Short mmCIF file of C-alpha atoms in Angstrom, two decimals:
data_model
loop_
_atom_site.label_atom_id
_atom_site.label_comp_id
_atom_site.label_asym_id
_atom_site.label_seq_id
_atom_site.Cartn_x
_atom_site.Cartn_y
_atom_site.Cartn_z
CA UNK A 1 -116.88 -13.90 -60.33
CA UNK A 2 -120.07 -14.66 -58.33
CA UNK A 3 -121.06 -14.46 -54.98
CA UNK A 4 -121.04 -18.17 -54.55
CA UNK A 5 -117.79 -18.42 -56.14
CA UNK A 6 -116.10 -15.87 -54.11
CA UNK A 7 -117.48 -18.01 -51.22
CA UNK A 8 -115.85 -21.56 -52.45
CA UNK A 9 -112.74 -19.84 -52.85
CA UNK A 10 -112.85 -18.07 -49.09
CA UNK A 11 -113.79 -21.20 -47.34
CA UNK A 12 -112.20 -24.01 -49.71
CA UNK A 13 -113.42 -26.79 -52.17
CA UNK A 14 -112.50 -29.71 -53.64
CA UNK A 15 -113.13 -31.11 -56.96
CA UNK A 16 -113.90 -35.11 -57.33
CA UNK A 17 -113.98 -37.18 -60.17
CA UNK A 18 -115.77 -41.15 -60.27
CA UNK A 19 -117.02 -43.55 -63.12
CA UNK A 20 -120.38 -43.02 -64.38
CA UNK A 21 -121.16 -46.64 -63.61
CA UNK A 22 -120.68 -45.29 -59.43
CA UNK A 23 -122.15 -42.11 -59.72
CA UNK A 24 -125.25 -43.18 -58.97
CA UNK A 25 -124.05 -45.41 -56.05
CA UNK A 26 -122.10 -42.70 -54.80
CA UNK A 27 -125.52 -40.01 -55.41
CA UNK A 28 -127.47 -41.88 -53.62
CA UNK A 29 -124.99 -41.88 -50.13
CA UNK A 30 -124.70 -38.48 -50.97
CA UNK A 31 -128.09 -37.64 -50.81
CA UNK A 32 -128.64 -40.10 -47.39
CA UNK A 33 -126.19 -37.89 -45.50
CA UNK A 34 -127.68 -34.87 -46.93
CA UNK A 35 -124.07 -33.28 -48.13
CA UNK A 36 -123.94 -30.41 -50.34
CA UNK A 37 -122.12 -31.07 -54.12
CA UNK A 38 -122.61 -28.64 -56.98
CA UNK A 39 -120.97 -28.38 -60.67
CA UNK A 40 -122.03 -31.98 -61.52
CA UNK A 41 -120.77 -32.38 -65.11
CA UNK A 42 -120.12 -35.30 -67.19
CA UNK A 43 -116.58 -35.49 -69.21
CA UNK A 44 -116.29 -38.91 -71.35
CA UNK A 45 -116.66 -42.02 -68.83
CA UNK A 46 -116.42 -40.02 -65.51
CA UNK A 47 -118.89 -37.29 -63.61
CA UNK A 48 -116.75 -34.37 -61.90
CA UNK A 49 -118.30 -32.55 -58.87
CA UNK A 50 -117.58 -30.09 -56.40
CA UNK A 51 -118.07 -29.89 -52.88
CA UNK A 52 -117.08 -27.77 -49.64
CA UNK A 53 -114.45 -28.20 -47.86
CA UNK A 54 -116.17 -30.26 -45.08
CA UNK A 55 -118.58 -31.59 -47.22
CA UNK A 56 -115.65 -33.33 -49.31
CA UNK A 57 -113.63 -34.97 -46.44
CA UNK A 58 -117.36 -36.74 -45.67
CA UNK A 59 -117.77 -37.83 -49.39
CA UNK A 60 -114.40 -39.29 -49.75
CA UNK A 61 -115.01 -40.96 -45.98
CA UNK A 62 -118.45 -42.53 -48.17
CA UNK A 63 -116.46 -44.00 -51.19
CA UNK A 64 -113.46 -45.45 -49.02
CA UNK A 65 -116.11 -47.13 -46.99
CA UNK A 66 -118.42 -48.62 -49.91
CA UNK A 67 -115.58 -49.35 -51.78
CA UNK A 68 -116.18 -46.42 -54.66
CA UNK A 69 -112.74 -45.48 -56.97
CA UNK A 70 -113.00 -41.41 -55.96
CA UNK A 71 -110.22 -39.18 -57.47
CA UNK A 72 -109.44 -35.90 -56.44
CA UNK A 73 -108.59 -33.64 -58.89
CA UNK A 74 -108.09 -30.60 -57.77
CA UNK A 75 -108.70 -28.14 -54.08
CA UNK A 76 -108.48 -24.13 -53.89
CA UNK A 77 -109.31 -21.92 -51.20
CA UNK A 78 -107.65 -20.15 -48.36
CA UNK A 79 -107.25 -22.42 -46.06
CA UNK A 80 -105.25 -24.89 -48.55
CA UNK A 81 -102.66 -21.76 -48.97
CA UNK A 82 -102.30 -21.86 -45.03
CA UNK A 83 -101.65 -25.19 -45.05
CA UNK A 84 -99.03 -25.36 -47.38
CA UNK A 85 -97.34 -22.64 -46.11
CA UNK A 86 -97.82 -23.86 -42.35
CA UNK A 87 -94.42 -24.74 -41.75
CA UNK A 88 -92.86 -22.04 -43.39
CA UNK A 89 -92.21 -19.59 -40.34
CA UNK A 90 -89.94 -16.92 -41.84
CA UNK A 91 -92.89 -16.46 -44.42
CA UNK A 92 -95.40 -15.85 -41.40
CA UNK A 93 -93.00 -13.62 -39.69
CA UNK A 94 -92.70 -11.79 -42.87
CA UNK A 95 -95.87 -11.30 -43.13
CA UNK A 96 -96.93 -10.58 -39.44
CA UNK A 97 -94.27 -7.83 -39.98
CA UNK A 98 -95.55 -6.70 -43.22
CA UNK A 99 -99.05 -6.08 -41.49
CA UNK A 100 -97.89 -4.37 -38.70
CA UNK A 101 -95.96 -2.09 -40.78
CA UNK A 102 -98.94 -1.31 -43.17
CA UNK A 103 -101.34 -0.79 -39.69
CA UNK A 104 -98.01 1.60 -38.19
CA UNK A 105 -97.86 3.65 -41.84
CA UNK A 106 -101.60 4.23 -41.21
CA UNK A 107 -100.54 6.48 -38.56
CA UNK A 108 -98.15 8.80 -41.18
CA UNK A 109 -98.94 11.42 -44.11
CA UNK A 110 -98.83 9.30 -47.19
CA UNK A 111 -99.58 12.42 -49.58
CA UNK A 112 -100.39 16.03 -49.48
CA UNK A 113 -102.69 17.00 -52.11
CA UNK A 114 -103.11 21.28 -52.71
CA UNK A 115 -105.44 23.33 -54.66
CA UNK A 116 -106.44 26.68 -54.84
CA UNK A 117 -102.69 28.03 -55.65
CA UNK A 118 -102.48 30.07 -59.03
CA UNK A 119 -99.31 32.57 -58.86
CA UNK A 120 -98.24 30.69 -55.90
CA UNK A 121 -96.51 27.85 -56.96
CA UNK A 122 -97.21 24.11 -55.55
CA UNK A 123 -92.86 23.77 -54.31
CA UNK A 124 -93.59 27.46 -52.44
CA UNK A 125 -96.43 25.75 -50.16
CA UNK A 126 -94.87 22.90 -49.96
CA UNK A 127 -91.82 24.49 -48.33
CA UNK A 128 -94.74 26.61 -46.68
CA UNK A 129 -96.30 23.75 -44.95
CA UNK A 130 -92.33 21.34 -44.03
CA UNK A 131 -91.73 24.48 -42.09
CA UNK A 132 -94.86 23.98 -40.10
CA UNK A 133 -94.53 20.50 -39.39
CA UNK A 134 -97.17 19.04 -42.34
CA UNK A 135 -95.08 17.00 -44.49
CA UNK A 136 -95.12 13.38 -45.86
CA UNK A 137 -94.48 11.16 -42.77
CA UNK A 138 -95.73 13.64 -40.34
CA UNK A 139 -97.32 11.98 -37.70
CA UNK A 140 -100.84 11.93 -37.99
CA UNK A 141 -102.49 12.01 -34.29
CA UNK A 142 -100.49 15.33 -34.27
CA UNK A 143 -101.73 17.54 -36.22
CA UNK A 144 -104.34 20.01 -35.35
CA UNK A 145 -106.05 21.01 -38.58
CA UNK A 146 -107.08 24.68 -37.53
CA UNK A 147 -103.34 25.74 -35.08
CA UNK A 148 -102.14 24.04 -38.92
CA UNK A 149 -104.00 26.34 -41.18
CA UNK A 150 -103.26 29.53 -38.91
CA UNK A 151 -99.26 28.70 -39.09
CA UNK A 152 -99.73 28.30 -43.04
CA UNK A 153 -101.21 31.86 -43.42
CA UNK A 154 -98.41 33.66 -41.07
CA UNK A 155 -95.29 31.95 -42.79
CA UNK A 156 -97.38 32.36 -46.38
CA UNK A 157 -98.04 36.35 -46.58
CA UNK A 158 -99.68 35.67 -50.04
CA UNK A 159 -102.57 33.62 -48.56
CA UNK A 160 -105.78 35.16 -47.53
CA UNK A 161 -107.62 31.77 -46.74
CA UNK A 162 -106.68 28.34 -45.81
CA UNK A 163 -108.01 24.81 -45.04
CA UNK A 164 -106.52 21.58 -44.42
CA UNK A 165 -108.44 18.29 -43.53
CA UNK A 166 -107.39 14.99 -43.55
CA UNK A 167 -108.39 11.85 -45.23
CA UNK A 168 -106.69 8.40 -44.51
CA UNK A 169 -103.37 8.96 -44.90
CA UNK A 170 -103.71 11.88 -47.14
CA UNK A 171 -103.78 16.07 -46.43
CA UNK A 172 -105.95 18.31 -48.82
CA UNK A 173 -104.48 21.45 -48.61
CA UNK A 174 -107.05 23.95 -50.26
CA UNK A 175 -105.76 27.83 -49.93
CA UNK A 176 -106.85 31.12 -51.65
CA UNK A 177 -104.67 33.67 -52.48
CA UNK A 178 -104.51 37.31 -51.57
CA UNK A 179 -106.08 40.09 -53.69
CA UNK A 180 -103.95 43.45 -53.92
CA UNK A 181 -106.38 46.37 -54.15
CA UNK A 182 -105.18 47.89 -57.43
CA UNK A 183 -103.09 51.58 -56.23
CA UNK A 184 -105.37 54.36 -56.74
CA UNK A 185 -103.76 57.35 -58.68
CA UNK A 186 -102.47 59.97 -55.90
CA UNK A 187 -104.62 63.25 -56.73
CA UNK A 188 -102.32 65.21 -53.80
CA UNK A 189 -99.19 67.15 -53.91
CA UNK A 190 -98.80 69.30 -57.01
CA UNK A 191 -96.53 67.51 -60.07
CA UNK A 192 -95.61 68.44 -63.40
CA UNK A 193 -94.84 65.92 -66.17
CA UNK A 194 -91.64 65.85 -67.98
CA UNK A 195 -89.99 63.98 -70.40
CA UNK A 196 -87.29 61.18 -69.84
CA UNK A 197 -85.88 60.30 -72.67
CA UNK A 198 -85.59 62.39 -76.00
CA UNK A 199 -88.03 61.74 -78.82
CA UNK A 200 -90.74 62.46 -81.08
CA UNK A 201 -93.97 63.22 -79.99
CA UNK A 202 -96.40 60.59 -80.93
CA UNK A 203 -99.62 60.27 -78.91
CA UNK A 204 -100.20 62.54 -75.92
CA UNK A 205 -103.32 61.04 -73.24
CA UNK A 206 -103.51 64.31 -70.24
CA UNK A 207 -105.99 62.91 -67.80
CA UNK A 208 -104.93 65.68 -65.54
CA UNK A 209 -102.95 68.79 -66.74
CA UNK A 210 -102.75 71.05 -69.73
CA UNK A 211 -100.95 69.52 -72.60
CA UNK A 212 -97.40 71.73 -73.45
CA UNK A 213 -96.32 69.26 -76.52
CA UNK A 214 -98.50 68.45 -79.99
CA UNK A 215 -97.74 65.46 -82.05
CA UNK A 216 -94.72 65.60 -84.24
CA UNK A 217 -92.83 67.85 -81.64
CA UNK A 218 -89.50 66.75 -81.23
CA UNK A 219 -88.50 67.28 -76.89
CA UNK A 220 -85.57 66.52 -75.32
CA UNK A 221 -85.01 64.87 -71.42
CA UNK A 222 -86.28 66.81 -68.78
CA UNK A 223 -88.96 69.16 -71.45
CA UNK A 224 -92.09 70.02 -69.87
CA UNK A 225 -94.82 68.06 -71.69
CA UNK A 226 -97.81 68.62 -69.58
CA UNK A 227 -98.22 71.41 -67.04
CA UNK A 228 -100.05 70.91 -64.14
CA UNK A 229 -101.86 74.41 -64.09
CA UNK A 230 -105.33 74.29 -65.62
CA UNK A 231 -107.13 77.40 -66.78
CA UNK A 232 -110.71 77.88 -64.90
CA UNK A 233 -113.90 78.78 -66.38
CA UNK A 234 -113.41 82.74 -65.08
CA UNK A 235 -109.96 82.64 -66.37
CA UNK A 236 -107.65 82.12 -63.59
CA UNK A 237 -105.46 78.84 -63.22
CA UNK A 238 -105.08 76.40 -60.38
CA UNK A 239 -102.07 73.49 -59.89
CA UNK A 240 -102.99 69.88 -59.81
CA UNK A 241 -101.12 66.96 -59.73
CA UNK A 242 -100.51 66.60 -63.19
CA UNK A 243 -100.57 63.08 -64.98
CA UNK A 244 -101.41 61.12 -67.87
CA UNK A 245 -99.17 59.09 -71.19
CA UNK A 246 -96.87 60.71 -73.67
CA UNK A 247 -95.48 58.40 -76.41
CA UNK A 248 -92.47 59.31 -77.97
CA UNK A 249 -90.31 57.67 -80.94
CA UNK A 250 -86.87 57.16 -79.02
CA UNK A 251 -84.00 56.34 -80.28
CA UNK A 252 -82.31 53.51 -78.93
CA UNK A 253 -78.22 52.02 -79.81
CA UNK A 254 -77.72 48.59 -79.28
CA UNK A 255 -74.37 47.16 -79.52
CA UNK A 256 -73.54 43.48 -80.11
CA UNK A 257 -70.38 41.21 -80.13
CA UNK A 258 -70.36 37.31 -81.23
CA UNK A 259 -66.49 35.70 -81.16
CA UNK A 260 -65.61 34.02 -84.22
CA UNK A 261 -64.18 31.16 -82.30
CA UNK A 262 -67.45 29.59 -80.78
CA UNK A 263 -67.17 26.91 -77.71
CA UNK A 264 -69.21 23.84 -78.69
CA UNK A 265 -70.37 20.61 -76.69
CA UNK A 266 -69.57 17.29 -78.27
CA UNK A 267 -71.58 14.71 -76.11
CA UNK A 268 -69.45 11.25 -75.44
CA UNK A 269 -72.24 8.75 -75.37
CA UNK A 270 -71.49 8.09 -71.83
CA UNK A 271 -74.85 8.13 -69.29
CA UNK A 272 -75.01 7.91 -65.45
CA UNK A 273 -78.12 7.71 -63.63
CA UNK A 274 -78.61 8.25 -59.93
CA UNK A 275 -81.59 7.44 -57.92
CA UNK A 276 -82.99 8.34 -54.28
CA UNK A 277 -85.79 7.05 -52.70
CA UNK A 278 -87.82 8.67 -49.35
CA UNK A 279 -89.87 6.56 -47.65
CA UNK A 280 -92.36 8.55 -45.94
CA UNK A 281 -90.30 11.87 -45.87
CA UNK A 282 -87.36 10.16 -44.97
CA UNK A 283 -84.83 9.05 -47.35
CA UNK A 284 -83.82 5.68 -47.86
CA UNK A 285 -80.50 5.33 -49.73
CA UNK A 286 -78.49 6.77 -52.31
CA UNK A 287 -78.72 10.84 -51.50
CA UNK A 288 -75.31 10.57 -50.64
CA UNK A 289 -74.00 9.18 -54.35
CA UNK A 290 -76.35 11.66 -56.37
CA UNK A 291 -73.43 14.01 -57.36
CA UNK A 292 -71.70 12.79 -60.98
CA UNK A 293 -68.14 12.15 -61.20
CA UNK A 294 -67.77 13.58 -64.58
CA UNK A 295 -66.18 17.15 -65.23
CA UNK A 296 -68.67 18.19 -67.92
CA UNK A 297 -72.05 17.31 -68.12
CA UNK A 298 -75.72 18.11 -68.28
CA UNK A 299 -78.00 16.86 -65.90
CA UNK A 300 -82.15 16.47 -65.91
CA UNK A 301 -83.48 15.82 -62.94
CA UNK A 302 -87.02 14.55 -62.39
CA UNK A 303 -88.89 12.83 -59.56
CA UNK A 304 -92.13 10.44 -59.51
CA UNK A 305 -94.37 9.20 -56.39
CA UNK A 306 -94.42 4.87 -56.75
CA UNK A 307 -97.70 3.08 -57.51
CA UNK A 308 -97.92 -0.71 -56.97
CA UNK A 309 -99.35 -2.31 -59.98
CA UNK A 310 -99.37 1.11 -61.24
CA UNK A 311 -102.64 2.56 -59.78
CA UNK A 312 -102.42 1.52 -55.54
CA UNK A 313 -100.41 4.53 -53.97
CA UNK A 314 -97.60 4.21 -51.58
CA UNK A 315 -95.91 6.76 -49.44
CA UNK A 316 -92.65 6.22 -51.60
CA UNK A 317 -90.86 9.27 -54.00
CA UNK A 318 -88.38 8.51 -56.26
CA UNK A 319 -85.68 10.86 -57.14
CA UNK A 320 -83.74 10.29 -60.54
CA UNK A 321 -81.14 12.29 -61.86
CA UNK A 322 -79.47 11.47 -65.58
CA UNK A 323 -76.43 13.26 -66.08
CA UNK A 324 -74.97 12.85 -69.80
CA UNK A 325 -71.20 13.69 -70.13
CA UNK A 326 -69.92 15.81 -73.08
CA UNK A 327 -66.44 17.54 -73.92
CA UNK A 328 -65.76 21.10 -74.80
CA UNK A 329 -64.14 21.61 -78.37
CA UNK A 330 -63.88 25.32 -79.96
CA UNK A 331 -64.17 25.48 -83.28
CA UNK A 332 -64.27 28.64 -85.90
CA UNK A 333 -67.25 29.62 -87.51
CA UNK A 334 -67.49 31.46 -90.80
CA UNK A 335 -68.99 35.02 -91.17
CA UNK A 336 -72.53 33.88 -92.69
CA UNK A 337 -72.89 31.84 -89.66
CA UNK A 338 -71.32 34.66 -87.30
CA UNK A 339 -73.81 37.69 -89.19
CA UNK A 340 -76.72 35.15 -88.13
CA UNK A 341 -75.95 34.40 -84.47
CA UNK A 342 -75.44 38.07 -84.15
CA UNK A 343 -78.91 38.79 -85.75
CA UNK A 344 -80.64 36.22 -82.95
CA UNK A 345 -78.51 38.14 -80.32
CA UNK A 346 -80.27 41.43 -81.43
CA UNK A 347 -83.83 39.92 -81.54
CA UNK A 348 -83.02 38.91 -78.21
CA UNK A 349 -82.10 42.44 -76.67
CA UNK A 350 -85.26 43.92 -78.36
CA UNK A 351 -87.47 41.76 -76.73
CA UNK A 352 -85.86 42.62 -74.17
CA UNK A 353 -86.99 46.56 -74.15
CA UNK A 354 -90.87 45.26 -74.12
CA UNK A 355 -91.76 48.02 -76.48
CA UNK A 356 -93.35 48.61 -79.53
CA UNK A 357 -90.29 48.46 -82.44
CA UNK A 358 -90.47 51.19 -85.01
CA UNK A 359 -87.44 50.68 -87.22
CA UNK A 360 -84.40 49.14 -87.21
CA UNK A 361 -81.02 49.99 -88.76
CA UNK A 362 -77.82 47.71 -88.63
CA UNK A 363 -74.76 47.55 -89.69
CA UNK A 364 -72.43 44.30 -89.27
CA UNK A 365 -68.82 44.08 -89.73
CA UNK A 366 -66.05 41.90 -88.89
CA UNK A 367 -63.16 42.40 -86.72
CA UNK A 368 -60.48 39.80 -87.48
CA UNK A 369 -57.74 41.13 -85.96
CA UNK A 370 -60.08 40.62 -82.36
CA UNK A 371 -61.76 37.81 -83.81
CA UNK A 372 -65.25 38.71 -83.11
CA UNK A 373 -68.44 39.70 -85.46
CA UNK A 374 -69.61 43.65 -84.52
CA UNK A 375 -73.29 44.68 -85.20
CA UNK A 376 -74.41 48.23 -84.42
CA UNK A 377 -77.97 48.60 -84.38
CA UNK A 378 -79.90 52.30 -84.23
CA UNK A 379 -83.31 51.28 -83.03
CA UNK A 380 -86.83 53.51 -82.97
CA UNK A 381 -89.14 52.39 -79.99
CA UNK A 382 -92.27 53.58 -78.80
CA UNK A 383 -91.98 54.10 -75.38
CA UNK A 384 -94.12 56.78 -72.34
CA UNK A 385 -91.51 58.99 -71.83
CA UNK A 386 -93.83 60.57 -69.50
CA UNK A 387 -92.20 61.02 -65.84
CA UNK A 388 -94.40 62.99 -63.19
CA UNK A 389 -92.27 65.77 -60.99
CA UNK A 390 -93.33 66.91 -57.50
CA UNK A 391 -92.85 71.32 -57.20
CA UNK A 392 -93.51 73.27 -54.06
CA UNK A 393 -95.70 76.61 -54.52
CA UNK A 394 -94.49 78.93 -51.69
CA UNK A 395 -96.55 81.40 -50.18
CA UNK A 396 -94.97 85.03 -49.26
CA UNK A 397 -96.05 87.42 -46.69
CA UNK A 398 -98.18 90.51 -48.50
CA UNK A 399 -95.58 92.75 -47.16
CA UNK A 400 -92.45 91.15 -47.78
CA UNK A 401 -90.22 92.50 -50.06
#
């Protein structure tokens, strides 16, 4: 649209229509009152033209007086929209109040935007920054940026930096979080290392300490594996605090039970849906009927900020809540299907060592007089067995006896 367009439809025009044999009649009065008419086109026996909105009352004044058929086809603008709806007050209150309400919301958080966070997570600060006042449909005027910032890093102990500025009705939050200094490894007190489980020797790394243990030695919990005396160039020894890795093959036993008679969900088609809305922080309707009536039933919960026409933001959050009802049924399962459940179970629990698995032996049986499916599994792991053990040396008088 052009700039002259965009001006016709601010300020209103009409569009005329007349004979061709009174055009040029009607042209020439035009032109004697010096009025201003545009988009002059001819269509079959008539010429259409446009012309302003003041411009047109004074043409169709011209063709009433000189006797000239003029036909008004069309008018658009503005003010034609206020003057149909001129009488309409409850529309004009409506939208009074609708202004006024968009000029109040002006003065309220519409959206907090964060950045910055990385083991933080975004519901943490947002908790963070409710408990400091800065939440949507805080009031604007009120909040002091820096006093803001200060609160955020004394209620959040794993922030080192904050910032928070405002734009509009939106809060940047931008934040950086705290650094540990990595522990450095304690050189004081004098320590042996032992072992804490039972194992094979696999791979011994002293960084401080004289080895006790080779590779392939078998030790048992509690063994010494690396002393912390260290032999000096002239041949005496000295204690240190003794420390380093030891990896050992350990046995592990793992023990696993799966019931034959397995409790299943059978889902009855039936859905229920429950939505909130908070308007500025502040909810609207329907929190109180989000809980579901039924006695069994999963739920998935999500919630979504509104956009008008899908791209203007508003200071509206929508809460939904689908809960899907099911029944409970047991039903008996055969042993194939038993001896494979119980297999997932165990690839389960040896993730759940976090070590490096060696070898695995199982044996499965079935116990139908208990009604369950038995696996016994001997595991090898790789696993530091190393443990570091504080010892006193005490010092006697030279004359004691």
């Amino acid at each position: 649209m052009s700039l002259h367009s965009t001006l016709h439809l601010i300020f209103g025009e009409y569009t005329f229509s007349v004979s061709c044999s009174d055009f040029l009649r009607l042209s020439h009065l035009i032109t004697q009152k010096k009025l201003s008419v545009w988009g002059i086109k001819q269509e079959g026996g008539s010429v259409c033209f446009c012309a302003s909105l003041v411009a047109g009352e004074a043409v169709a004044s011209l063709a009433e007086v000189n006797n000239i058929e003029l036909t008004l086809i069309s008018k658009r603008g503005l003010p034609f929209i206020f003057s149909r709806y001129r009488r309409r007050y409850g529309l004009i209150i409506g939208g009074a109040v609708f202004m006024l309400l968009l000029f109040v919301s002006q003065l309220f958080v519409w959206k907090i935007e964060i950045s910055g966070n990385e083991s933080i997570t975004r519901r943490e600060l947002e908790l963070a920054l409710d408990s400091i006042g800065v939440s949507v449909g805080s009031y604007i005027p009120s909040i002091d940026r820096l006093e803001k910032a200060n609160e955020l890093l004394l209620n959040c102990r794993g922030l080192s930096s904050a910032s928070i500025s405002i734009n509009g009705t939106h809060i940047s939050v931008s934040v950086l979080e705290r650094r540990q200094i990595p522990e450095r490894a304690s050189e004081s007190g004098f320590y042996n290392v032992v072992a804490e489980y039972d194992g094979v020797i696999l791979d011994i790394d002293a960084e401080m300490g004289t080895p006790e243990v080779r590779e392939g030695d078998t030790v048992y919990k509690g063994e010494l594996l690396i002393n912390s005396f260290m032999e000096r160039t002239n041949g005496s020894f000295r204690a240190t605090h003794a420390r380093g890795r030891v990896y050992a093959a350990v046995k592990e036993k793992i023990d696993i039970e799966i019931p034959l008679k397995q409790r299943t969900k059978v889902y009855t088609g039936f859905i229920e849906t429950k939505i909130c809305y908070r308007i500025l922080g502040q909810e609207l309707f329907g929190g109180e009927r989000m809980e579901s009536g039924y006695e069994y039933f999963d739920a998935i919960a999500t919630e979504r900020d509104i956009k008008l026409f899908g791209w203007i933001e508003l200071p509206i959050r929508e809460y939904r809540i689908v809960y899907r009802e099911y029944t409970v049924l047991y039903s008996d399962i055969g042993e194939d299907e038993a001896e494979e459940r119980v297999r997932l179970a165990l690839d389960d629990a040896l993730s759940l060592l976090d070590c490096e698995i060696l070898s695995v032996d199982t044996v499965i049986t079935t116990d139908k007089k208990r009604g369950v499916c038995l696996l016994k599994a001997d595991a090898t792991v790789k696993r530091d067995i190393a443990r570091e053990v504080p010892y006193e040396i005490l010092k006697f008088p030279k004359d004691s006896k």
